[in-house]
CSV table of C-alpha atoms in Angstrom, one decimal:
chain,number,residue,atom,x,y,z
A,1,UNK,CA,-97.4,22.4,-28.3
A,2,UNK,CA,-93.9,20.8,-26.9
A,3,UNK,CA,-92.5,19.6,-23.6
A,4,UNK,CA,-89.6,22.1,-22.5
A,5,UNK,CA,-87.1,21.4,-19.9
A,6,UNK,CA,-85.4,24.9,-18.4
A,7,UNK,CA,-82.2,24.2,-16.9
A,8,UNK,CA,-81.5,26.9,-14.1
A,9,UNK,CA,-84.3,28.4,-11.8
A,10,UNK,CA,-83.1,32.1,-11.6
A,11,UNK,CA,-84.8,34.4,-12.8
A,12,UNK,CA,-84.4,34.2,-16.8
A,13,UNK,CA,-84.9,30.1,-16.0
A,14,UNK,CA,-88.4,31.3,-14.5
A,15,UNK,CA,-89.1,34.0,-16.9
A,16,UNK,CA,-88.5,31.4,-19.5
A,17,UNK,CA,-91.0,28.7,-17.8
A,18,UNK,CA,-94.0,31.3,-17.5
A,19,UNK,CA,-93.9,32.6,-20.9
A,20,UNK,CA,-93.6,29.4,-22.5
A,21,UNK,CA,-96.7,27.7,-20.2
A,22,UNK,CA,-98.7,31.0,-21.0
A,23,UNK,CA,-98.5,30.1,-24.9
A,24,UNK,CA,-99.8,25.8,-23.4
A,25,UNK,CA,-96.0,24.4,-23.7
A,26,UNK,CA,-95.3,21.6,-20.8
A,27,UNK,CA,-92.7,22.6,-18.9
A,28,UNK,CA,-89.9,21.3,-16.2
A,29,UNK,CA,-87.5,23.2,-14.5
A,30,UNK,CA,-84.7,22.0,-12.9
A,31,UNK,CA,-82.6,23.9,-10.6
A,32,UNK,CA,-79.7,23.1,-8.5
A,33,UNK,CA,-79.9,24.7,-5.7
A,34,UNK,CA,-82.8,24.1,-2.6
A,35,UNK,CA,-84.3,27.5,-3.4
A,36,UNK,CA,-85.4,29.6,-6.3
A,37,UNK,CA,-84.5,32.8,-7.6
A,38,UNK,CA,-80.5,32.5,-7.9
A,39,UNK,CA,-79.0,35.4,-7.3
A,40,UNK,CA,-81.7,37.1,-6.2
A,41,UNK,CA,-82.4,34.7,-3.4
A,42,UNK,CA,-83.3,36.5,-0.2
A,43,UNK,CA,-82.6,35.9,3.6
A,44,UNK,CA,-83.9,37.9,7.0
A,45,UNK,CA,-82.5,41.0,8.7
A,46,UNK,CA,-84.6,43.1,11.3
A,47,UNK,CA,-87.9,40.5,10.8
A,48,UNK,CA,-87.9,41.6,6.4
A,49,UNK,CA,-86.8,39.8,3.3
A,50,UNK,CA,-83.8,41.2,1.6
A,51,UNK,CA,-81.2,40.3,-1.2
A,52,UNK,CA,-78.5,38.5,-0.7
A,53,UNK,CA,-76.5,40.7,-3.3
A,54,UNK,CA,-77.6,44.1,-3.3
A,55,UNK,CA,-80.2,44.2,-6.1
A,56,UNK,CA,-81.8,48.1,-7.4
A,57,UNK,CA,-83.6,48.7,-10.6
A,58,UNK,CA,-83.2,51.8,-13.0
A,59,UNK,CA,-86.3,53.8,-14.4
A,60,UNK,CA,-84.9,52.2,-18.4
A,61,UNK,CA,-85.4,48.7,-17.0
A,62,UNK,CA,-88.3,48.3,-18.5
A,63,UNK,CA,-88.9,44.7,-19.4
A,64,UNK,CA,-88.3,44.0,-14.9
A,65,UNK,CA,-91.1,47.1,-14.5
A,66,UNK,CA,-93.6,45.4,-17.0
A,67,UNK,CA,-93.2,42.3,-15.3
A,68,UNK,CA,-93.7,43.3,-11.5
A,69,UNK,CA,-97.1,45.1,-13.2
A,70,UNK,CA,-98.1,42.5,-14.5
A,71,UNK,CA,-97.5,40.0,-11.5
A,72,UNK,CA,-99.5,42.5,-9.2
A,73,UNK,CA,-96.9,43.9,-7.4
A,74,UNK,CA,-96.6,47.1,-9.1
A,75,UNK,CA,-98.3,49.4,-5.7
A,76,UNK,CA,-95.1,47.5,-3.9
A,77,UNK,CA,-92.3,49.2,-5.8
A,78,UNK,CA,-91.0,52.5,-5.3
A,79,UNK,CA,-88.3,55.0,-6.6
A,80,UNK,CA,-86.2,56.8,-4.6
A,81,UNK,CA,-83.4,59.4,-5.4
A,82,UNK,CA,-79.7,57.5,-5.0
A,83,UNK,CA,-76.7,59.2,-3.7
A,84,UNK,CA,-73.2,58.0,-4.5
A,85,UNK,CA,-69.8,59.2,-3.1
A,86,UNK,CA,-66.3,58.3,-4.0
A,87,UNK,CA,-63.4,57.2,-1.4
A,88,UNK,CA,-60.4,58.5,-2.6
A,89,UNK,CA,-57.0,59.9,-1.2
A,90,UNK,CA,-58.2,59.0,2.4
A,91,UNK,CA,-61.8,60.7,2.4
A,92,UNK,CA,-65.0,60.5,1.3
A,93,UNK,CA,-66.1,62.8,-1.8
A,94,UNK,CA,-70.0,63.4,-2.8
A,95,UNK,CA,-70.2,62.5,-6.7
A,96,UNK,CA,-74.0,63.5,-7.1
A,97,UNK,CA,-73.7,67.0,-9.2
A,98,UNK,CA,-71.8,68.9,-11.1
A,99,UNK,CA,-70.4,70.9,-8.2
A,100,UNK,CA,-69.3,68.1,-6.4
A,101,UNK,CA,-67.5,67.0,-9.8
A,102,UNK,CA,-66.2,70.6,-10.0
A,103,UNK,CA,-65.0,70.4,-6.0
A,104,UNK,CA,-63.7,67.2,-6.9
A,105,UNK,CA,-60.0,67.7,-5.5
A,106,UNK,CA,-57.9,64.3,-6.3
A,107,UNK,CA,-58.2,65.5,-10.1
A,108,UNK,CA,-56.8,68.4,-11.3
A,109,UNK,CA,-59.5,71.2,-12.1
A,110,UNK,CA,-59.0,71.1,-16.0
A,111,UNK,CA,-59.5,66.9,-15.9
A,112,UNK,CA,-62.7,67.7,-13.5
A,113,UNK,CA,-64.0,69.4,-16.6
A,114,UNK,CA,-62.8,67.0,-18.9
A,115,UNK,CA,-64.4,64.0,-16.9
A,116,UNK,CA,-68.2,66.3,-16.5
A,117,UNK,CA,-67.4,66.3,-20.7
A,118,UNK,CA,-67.2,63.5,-21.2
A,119,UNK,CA,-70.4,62.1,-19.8
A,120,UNK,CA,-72.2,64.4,-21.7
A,121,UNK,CA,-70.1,63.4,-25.1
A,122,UNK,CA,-71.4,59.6,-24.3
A,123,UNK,CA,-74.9,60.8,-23.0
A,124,UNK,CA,-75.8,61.9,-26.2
A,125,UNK,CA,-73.8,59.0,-28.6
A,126,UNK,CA,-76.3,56.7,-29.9
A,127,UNK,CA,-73.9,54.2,-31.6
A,128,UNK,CA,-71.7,51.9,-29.9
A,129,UNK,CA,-69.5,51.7,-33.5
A,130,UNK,CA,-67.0,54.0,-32.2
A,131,UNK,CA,-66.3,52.3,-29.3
A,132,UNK,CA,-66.0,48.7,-29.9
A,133,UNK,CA,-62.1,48.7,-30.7
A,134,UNK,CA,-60.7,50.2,-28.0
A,135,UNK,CA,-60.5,49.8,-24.2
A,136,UNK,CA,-62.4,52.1,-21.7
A,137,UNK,CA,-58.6,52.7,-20.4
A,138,UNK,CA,-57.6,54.2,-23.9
A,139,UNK,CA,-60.2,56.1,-24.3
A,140,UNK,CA,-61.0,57.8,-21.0
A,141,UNK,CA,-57.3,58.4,-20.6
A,142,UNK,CA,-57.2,60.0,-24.2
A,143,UNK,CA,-60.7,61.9,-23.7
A,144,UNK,CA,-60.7,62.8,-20.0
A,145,UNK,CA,-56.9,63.0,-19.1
A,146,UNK,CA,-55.0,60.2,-18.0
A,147,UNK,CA,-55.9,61.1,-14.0
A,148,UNK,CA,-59.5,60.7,-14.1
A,149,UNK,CA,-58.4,56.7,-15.3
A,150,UNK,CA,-56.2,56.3,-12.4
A,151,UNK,CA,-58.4,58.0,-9.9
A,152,UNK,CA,-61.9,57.7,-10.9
A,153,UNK,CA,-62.5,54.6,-13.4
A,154,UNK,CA,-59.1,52.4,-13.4
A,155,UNK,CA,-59.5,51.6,-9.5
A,156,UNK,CA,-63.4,50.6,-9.9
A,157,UNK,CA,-62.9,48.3,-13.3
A,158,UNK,CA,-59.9,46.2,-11.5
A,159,UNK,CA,-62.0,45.9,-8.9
A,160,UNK,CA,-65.3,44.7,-10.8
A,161,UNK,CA,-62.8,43.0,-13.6
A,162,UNK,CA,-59.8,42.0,-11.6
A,163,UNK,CA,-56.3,42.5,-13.9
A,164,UNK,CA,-59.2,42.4,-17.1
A,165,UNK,CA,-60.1,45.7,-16.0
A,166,UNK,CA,-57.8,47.0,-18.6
A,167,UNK,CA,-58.8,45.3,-21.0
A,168,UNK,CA,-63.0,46.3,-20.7
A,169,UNK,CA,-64.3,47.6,-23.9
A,170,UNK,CA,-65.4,50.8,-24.0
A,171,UNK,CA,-68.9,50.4,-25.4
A,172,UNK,CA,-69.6,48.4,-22.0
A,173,UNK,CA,-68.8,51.8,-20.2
A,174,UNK,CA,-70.5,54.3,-22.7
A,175,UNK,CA,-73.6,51.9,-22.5
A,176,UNK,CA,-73.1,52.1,-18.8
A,177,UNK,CA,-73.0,55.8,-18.4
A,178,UNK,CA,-76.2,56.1,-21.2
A,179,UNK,CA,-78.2,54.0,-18.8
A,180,UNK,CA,-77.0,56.1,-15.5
A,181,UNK,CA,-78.1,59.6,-17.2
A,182,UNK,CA,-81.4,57.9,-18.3
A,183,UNK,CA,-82.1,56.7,-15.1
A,184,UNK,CA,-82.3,60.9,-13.8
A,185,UNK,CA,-86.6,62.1,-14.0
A,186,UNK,CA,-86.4,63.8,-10.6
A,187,UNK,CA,-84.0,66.4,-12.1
A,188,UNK,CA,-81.5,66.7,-14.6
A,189,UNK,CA,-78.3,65.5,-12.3
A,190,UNK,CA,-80.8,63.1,-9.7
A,191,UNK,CA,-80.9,59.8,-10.6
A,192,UNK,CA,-83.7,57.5,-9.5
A,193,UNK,CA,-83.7,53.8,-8.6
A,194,UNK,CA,-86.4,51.2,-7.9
A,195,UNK,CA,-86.4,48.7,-5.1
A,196,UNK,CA,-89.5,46.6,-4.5
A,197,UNK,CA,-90.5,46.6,-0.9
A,198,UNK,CA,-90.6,43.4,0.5
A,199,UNK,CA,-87.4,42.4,-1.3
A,200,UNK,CA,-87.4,40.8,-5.3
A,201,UNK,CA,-87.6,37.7,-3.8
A,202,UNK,CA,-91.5,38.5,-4.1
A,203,UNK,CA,-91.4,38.6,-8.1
A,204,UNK,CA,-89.5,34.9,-7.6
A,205,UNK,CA,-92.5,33.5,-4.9
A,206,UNK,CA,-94.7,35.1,-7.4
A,207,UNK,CA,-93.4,33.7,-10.9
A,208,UNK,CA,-92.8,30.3,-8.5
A,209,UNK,CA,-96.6,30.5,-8.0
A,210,UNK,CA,-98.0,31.3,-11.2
A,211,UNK,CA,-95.5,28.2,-13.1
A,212,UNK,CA,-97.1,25.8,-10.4
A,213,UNK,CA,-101.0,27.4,-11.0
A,214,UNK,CA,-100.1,27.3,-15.0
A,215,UNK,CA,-99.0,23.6,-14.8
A,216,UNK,CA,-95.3,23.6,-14.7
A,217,UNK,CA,-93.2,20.9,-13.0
A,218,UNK,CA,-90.5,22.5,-10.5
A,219,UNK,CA,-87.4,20.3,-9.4
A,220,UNK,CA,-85.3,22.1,-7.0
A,221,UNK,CA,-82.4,20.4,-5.2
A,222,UNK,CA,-81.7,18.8,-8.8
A,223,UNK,CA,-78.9,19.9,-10.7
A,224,UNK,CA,-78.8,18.9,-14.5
A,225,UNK,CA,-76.0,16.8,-15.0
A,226,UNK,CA,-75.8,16.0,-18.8
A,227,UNK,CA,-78.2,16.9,-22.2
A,228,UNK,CA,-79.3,13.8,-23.5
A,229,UNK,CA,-78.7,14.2,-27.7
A,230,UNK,CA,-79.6,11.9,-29.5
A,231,UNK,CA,-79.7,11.4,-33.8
A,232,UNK,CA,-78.2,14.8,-33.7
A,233,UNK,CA,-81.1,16.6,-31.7
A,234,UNK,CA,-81.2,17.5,-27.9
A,235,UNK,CA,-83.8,15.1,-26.0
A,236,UNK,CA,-83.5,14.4,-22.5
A,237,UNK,CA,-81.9,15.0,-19.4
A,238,UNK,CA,-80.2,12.9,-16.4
A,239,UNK,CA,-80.8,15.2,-13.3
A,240,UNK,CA,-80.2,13.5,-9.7
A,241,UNK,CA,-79.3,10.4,-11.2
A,242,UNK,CA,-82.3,10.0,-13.7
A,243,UNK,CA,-83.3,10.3,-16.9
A,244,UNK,CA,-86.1,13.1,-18.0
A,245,UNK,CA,-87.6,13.6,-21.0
A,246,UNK,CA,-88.3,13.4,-23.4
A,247,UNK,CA,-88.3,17.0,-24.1
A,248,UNK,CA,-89.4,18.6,-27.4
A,249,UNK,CA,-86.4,21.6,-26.4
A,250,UNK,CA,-84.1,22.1,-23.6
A,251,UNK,CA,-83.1,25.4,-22.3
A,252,UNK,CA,-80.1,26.2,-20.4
A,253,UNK,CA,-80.4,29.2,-18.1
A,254,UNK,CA,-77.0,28.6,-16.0
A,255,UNK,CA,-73.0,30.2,-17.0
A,256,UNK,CA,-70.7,29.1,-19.9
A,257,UNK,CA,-68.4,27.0,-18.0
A,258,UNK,CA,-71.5,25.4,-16.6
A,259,UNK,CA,-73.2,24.4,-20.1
A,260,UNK,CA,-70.3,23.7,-21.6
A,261,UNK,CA,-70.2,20.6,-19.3
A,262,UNK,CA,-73.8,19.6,-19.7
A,263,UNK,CA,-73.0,19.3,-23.5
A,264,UNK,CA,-69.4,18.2,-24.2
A,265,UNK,CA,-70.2,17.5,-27.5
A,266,UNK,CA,-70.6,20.7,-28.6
A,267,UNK,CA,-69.0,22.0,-32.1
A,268,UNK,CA,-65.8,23.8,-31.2
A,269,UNK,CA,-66.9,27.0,-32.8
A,270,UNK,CA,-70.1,27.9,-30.0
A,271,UNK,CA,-67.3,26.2,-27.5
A,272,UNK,CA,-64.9,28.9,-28.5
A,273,UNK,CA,-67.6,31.9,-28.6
A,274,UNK,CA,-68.8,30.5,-24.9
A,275,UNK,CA,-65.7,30.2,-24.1
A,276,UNK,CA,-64.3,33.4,-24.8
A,277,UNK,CA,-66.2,35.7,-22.6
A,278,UNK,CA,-64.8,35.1,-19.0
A,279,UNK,CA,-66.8,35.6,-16.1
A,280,UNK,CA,-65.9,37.4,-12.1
A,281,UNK,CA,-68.0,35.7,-9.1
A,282,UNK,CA,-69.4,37.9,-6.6
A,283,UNK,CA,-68.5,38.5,-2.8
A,284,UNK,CA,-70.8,40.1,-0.7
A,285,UNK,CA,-70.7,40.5,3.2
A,286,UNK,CA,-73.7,41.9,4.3
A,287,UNK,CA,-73.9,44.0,8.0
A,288,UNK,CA,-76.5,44.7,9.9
A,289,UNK,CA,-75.8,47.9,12.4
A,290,UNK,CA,-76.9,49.9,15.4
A,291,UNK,CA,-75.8,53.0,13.2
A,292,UNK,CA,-74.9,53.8,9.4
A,293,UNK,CA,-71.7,53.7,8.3
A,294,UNK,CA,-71.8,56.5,5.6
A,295,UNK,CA,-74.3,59.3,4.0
A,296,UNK,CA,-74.7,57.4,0.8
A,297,UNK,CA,-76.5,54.7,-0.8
A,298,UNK,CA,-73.1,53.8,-3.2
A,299,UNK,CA,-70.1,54.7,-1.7
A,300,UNK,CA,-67.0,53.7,-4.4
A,301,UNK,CA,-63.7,52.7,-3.4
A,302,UNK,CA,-61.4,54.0,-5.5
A,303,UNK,CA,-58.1,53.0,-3.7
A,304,UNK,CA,-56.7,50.1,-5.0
A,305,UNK,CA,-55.2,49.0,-1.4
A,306,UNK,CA,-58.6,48.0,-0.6
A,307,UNK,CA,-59.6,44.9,-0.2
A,308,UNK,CA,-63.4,45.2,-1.4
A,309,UNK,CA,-65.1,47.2,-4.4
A,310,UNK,CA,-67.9,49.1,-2.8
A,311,UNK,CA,-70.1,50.1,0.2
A,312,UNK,CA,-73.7,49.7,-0.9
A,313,UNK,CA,-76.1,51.0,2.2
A,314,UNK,CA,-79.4,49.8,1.7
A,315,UNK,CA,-80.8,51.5,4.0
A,316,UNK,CA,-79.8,55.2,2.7
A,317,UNK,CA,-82.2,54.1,-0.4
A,318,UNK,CA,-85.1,52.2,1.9
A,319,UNK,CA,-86.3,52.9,5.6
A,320,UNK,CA,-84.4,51.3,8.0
A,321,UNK,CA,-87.7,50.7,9.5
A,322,UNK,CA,-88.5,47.8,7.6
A,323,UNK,CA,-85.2,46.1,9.0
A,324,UNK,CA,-86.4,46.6,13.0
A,325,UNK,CA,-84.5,49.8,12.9
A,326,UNK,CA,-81.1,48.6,11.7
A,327,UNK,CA,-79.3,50.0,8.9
A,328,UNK,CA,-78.1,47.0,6.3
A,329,UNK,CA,-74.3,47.6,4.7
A,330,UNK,CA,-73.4,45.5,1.7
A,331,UNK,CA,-69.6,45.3,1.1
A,332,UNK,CA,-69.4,44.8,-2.2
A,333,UNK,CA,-66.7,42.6,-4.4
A,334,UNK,CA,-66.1,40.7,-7.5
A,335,UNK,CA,-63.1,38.4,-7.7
A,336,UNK,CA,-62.0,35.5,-10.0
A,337,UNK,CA,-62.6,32.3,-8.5
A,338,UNK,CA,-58.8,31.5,-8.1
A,339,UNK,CA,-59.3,34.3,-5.4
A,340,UNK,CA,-58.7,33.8,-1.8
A,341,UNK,CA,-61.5,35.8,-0.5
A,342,UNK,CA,-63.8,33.4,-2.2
A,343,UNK,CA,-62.5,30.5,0.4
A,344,UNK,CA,-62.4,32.5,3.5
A,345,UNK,CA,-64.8,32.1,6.3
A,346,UNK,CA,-66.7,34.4,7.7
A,347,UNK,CA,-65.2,35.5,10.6
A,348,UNK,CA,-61.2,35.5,8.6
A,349,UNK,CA,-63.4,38.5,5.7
A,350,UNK,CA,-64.3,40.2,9.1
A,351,UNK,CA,-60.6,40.5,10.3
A,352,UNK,CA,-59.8,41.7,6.3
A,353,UNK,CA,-62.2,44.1,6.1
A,354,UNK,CA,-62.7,46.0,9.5
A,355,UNK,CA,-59.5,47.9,9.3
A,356,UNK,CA,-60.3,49.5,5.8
A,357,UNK,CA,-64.1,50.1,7.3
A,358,UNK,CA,-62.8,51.9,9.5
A,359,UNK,CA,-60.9,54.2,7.2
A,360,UNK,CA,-64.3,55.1,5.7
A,361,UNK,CA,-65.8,55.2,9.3
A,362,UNK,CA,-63.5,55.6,12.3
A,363,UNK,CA,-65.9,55.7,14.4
A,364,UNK,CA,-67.0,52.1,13.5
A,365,UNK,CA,-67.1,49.8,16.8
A,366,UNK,CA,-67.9,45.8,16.4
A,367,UNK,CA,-70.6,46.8,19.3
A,368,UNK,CA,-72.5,48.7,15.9
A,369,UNK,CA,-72.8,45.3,14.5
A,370,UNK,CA,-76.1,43.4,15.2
A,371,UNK,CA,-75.5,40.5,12.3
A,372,UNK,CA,-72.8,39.4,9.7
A,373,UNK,CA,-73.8,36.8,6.4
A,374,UNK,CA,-71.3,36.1,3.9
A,375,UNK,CA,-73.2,35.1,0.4
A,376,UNK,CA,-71.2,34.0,-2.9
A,377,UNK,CA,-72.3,33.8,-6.4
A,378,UNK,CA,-70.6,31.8,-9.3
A,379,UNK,CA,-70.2,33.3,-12.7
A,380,UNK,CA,-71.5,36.4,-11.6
A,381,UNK,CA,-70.1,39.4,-14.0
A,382,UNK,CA,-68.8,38.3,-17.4
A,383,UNK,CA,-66.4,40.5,-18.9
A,384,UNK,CA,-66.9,41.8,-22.4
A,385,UNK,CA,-63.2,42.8,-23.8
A,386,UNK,CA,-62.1,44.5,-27.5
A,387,UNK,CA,-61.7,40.9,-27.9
A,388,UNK,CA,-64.7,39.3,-27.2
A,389,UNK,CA,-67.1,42.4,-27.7
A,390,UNK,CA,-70.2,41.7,-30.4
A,391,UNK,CA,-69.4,37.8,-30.1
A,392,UNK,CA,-71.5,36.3,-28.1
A,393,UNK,CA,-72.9,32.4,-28.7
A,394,UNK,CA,-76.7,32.6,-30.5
A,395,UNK,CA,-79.6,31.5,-28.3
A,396,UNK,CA,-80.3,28.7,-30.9
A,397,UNK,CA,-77.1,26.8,-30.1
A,398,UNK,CA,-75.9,24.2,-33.0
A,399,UNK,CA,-77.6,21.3,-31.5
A,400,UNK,CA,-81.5,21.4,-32.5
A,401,UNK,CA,-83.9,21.6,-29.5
A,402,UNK,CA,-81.3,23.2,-27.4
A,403,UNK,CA,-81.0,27.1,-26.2
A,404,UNK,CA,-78.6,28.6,-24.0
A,405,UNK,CA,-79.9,32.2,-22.2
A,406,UNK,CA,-77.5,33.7,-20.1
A,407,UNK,CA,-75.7,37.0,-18.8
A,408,UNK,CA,-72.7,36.4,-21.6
A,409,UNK,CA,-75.3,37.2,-24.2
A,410,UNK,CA,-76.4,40.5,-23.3
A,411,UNK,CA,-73.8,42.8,-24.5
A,412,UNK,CA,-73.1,45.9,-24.2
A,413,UNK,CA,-75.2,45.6,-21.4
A,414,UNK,CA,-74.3,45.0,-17.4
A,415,UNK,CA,-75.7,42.0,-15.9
A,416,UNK,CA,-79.0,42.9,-13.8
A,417,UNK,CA,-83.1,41.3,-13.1
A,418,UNK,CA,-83.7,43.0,-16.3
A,419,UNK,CA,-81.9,41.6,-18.5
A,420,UNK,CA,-83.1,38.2,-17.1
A,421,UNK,CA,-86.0,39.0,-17.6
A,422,UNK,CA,-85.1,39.7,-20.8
A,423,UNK,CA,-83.2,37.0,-21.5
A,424,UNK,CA,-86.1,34.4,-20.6
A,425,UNK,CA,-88.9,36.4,-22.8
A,426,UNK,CA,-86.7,36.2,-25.8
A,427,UNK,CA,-85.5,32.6,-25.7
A,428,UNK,CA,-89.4,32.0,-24.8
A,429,UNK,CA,-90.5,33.1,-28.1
A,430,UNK,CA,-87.6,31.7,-30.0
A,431,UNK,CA,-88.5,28.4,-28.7
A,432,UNK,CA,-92.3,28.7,-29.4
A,433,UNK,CA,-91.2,30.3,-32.9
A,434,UNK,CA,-89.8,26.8,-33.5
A,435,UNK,CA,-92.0,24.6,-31.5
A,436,UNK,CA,-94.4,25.5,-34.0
A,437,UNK,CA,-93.2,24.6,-37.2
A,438,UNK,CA,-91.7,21.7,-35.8
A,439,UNK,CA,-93.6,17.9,-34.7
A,440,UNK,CA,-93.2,17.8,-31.2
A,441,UNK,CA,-91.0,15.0,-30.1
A,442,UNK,CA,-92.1,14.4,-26.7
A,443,UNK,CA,-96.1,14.0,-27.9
A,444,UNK,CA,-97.1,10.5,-27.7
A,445,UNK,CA,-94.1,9.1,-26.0
């Protein structure tokens, strides 16, 4: 067995750690940050633990679902029917079955028909072939009618993409729309999501817990600052101002941009596949209030004059009695970093937002709110375009003993726990695979 160094203490980072110590490797995870978990690190409202970025789970995400079981935390999560409404044309329109799709009034009744279509077309697709050279733009505009882009899906890619939006591949939305329909067992237009009570945070104390029990070495507050390679093969790390290692394989949880400068000296054909899949970070003001601001747990904006992407109520999906009574608002964005919404202070977001809250919600008075947090996440969303789609960089990168595991490699899916988890099972067994027809490096020294 080797000694394994995970660079990045999110959830694939920790995922990662666990399944390699369960098969005896030695393992050392390094994480930048003071706390663990990444973006599904956790804060207070109301006396209980909750995301920092909204965070649900759909009944196909089935590698997340294994893993709570298997932690012991399975009696803790729950599923509960969603609701999801669309803002457009200055009001709020349910968008949870087909006769609010047919009541839908800022399309044209022949496009409402088109658009019901169409999700049924994709629902029952089973190859992605078809839809990996063209944009979501073409084809919802050529397959739905050119409306249901501009009023339903255009306004809610440019604000997850920015001005990529029109450039999204389509297989990222038929995937998308796949996954949605799957996610409906309480009826054939319900769709169901999980949330664990107590926040996810729990599946990071607990995976935290079980490294520590299992042997593992955990560095947080100690960001990786350059692979060591040496005669061709990654072996050691300076972290903090030190060297550590050596290491038998090094695994790099953390974005593109981030990896690329841990290991400059990269060939220029991964550099080129890494670099070629750009990324969005994530805004997200969270609100806690004397009183809800809508009827649904997703409300999306689909007005471009909005300064956010979507109001994500919490608390229409869990009791508001588990946050001391107050209903918990997410308002929802992803920007490029050039952005200026990603430098603003709290209170300057505040000023932004509030006049378009209160569009959704006139009634909306500062006295509702009982707490405002501001939390940002780097590299959040990548983007998968016509011209990136189906090239992602390999796990193994060109540099023996070194693995990179991160959201750019999990198309045509959207990022989410699962896919961490994922993530950090796969490049697990890809490194045992190797470890063991390989001398470990780091034994003896």
């Amino acid at each position: 067995m080797g000694r394994v160094a995970i660079i990045g203490g999110g959830i694939a980072g920790l995922t990662a750690a666990y399944r390699l110590l369960q098969k005896g490797h030695q393992v050392d995870v390094f994480e930048s940050a003071p706390q663990w978990g990444g973006l599904v690190r956790t804060f207070q409202v109301g006396g209980e633990r909750i995301e920092c970025f909204y965070h649900h789970i759909f009944t196909t995400d089935t590698a997340m679902v294994s893993l709570i079981r298997e932690l012991g935390l399975g009696s803790r999560l729950v599923w509960r029917p969603s609701s999801v409404g669309i803002y457009s044309q200055g009001r709020i329109h349910p968008f949870v079955t087909p006769l609010d799709l047919l009541r839908f009034s800022p399309l044209p009744p022949l496009e409402r028909i088109r658009l019901g279509l169409m999700g049924l077309y994709l629902r029952r697709k089973a190859d992605m072939g078809p839809f990996m050279g063209v944009t979501a733009k073409e084809w919802v505009s050529h397959f739905a009618g050119p409306r249901s882009w501009q009023v339903v899906w255009g306004p809610l890619f440019y604000g997850k993409f920015g001005e990529m939006g029109d450039e999204v591949v389509m297989a990222w939305l038929w995937n998308k729309i796949r996954l949605r329909f799957s996610s409906r067992r309480l009826g054939a237009w319900r769709e169901v999501l999980g949330y664990l009570l107590g926040s996810f945070g729990l599946v990071v104390d607990e995976l935290v817990a079980r490294i520590r029990a299992l042997g593992g070495q955990l560095h947080a507050a100690t960001p990786a600052q350059r692979v060591v390679v040496e005669e061709g093969r990654a072996i050691a790390l300076e972290a903090k101002g030190e060297r550590w290692g050596p290491f038998d394989a090094i695994v790099a949880t953390v974005a593109n941009e981030a990896f690329l400068r841990l290991v400059p000296m990269l060939p220029e054909e991964y550099v080129s596949l890494c670099r070629g899949i750009p990324y969005q970070d994530a805004l997200c003001m969270v609100l806690a209030l004397r009183r809800p601001v809508t009827p649904y747990y997703w409300l999306a904006i689909s007005d471009r004059s909005f300064p956010f992407l979507a109001l994500v109520e919490h608390t229409n999906l869990v009791s508001k009695e588990s946050y001391g009574g107050l209903h918990v608002l997410y308002i929802s964005n992803y920007l490029s970093p050039e952005s200026p919404l990603m430098s603003m202070g709290e209170g300057e977001l505040w000023g932004l937002y509030l006049p378009y809250l209160r569009r959704v919600q006139p009634r909306l008075d500062a006295s509702w709110v009982e707490g405002r947090w501001v939390f940002r996440g780097r590299h959040a969303q990548p983007v998968f375009t016509v011209a990136n789609a189906g090239r992602v960089p390999p796990h193994r990168t060109p540099i023996p003993g070194l693995y990179l595991a991160n959201m750019s490699q999990i198309f045509p899916e959207d990022r989410g726990q699962n896919y961490s988890v994922r993530l950090g099972e796969t490049v697990a067994a890809l490194v045992h695979e190797d470890l063991a027809v390989t001398t470990p490096l780091a034994r003896g020294r």
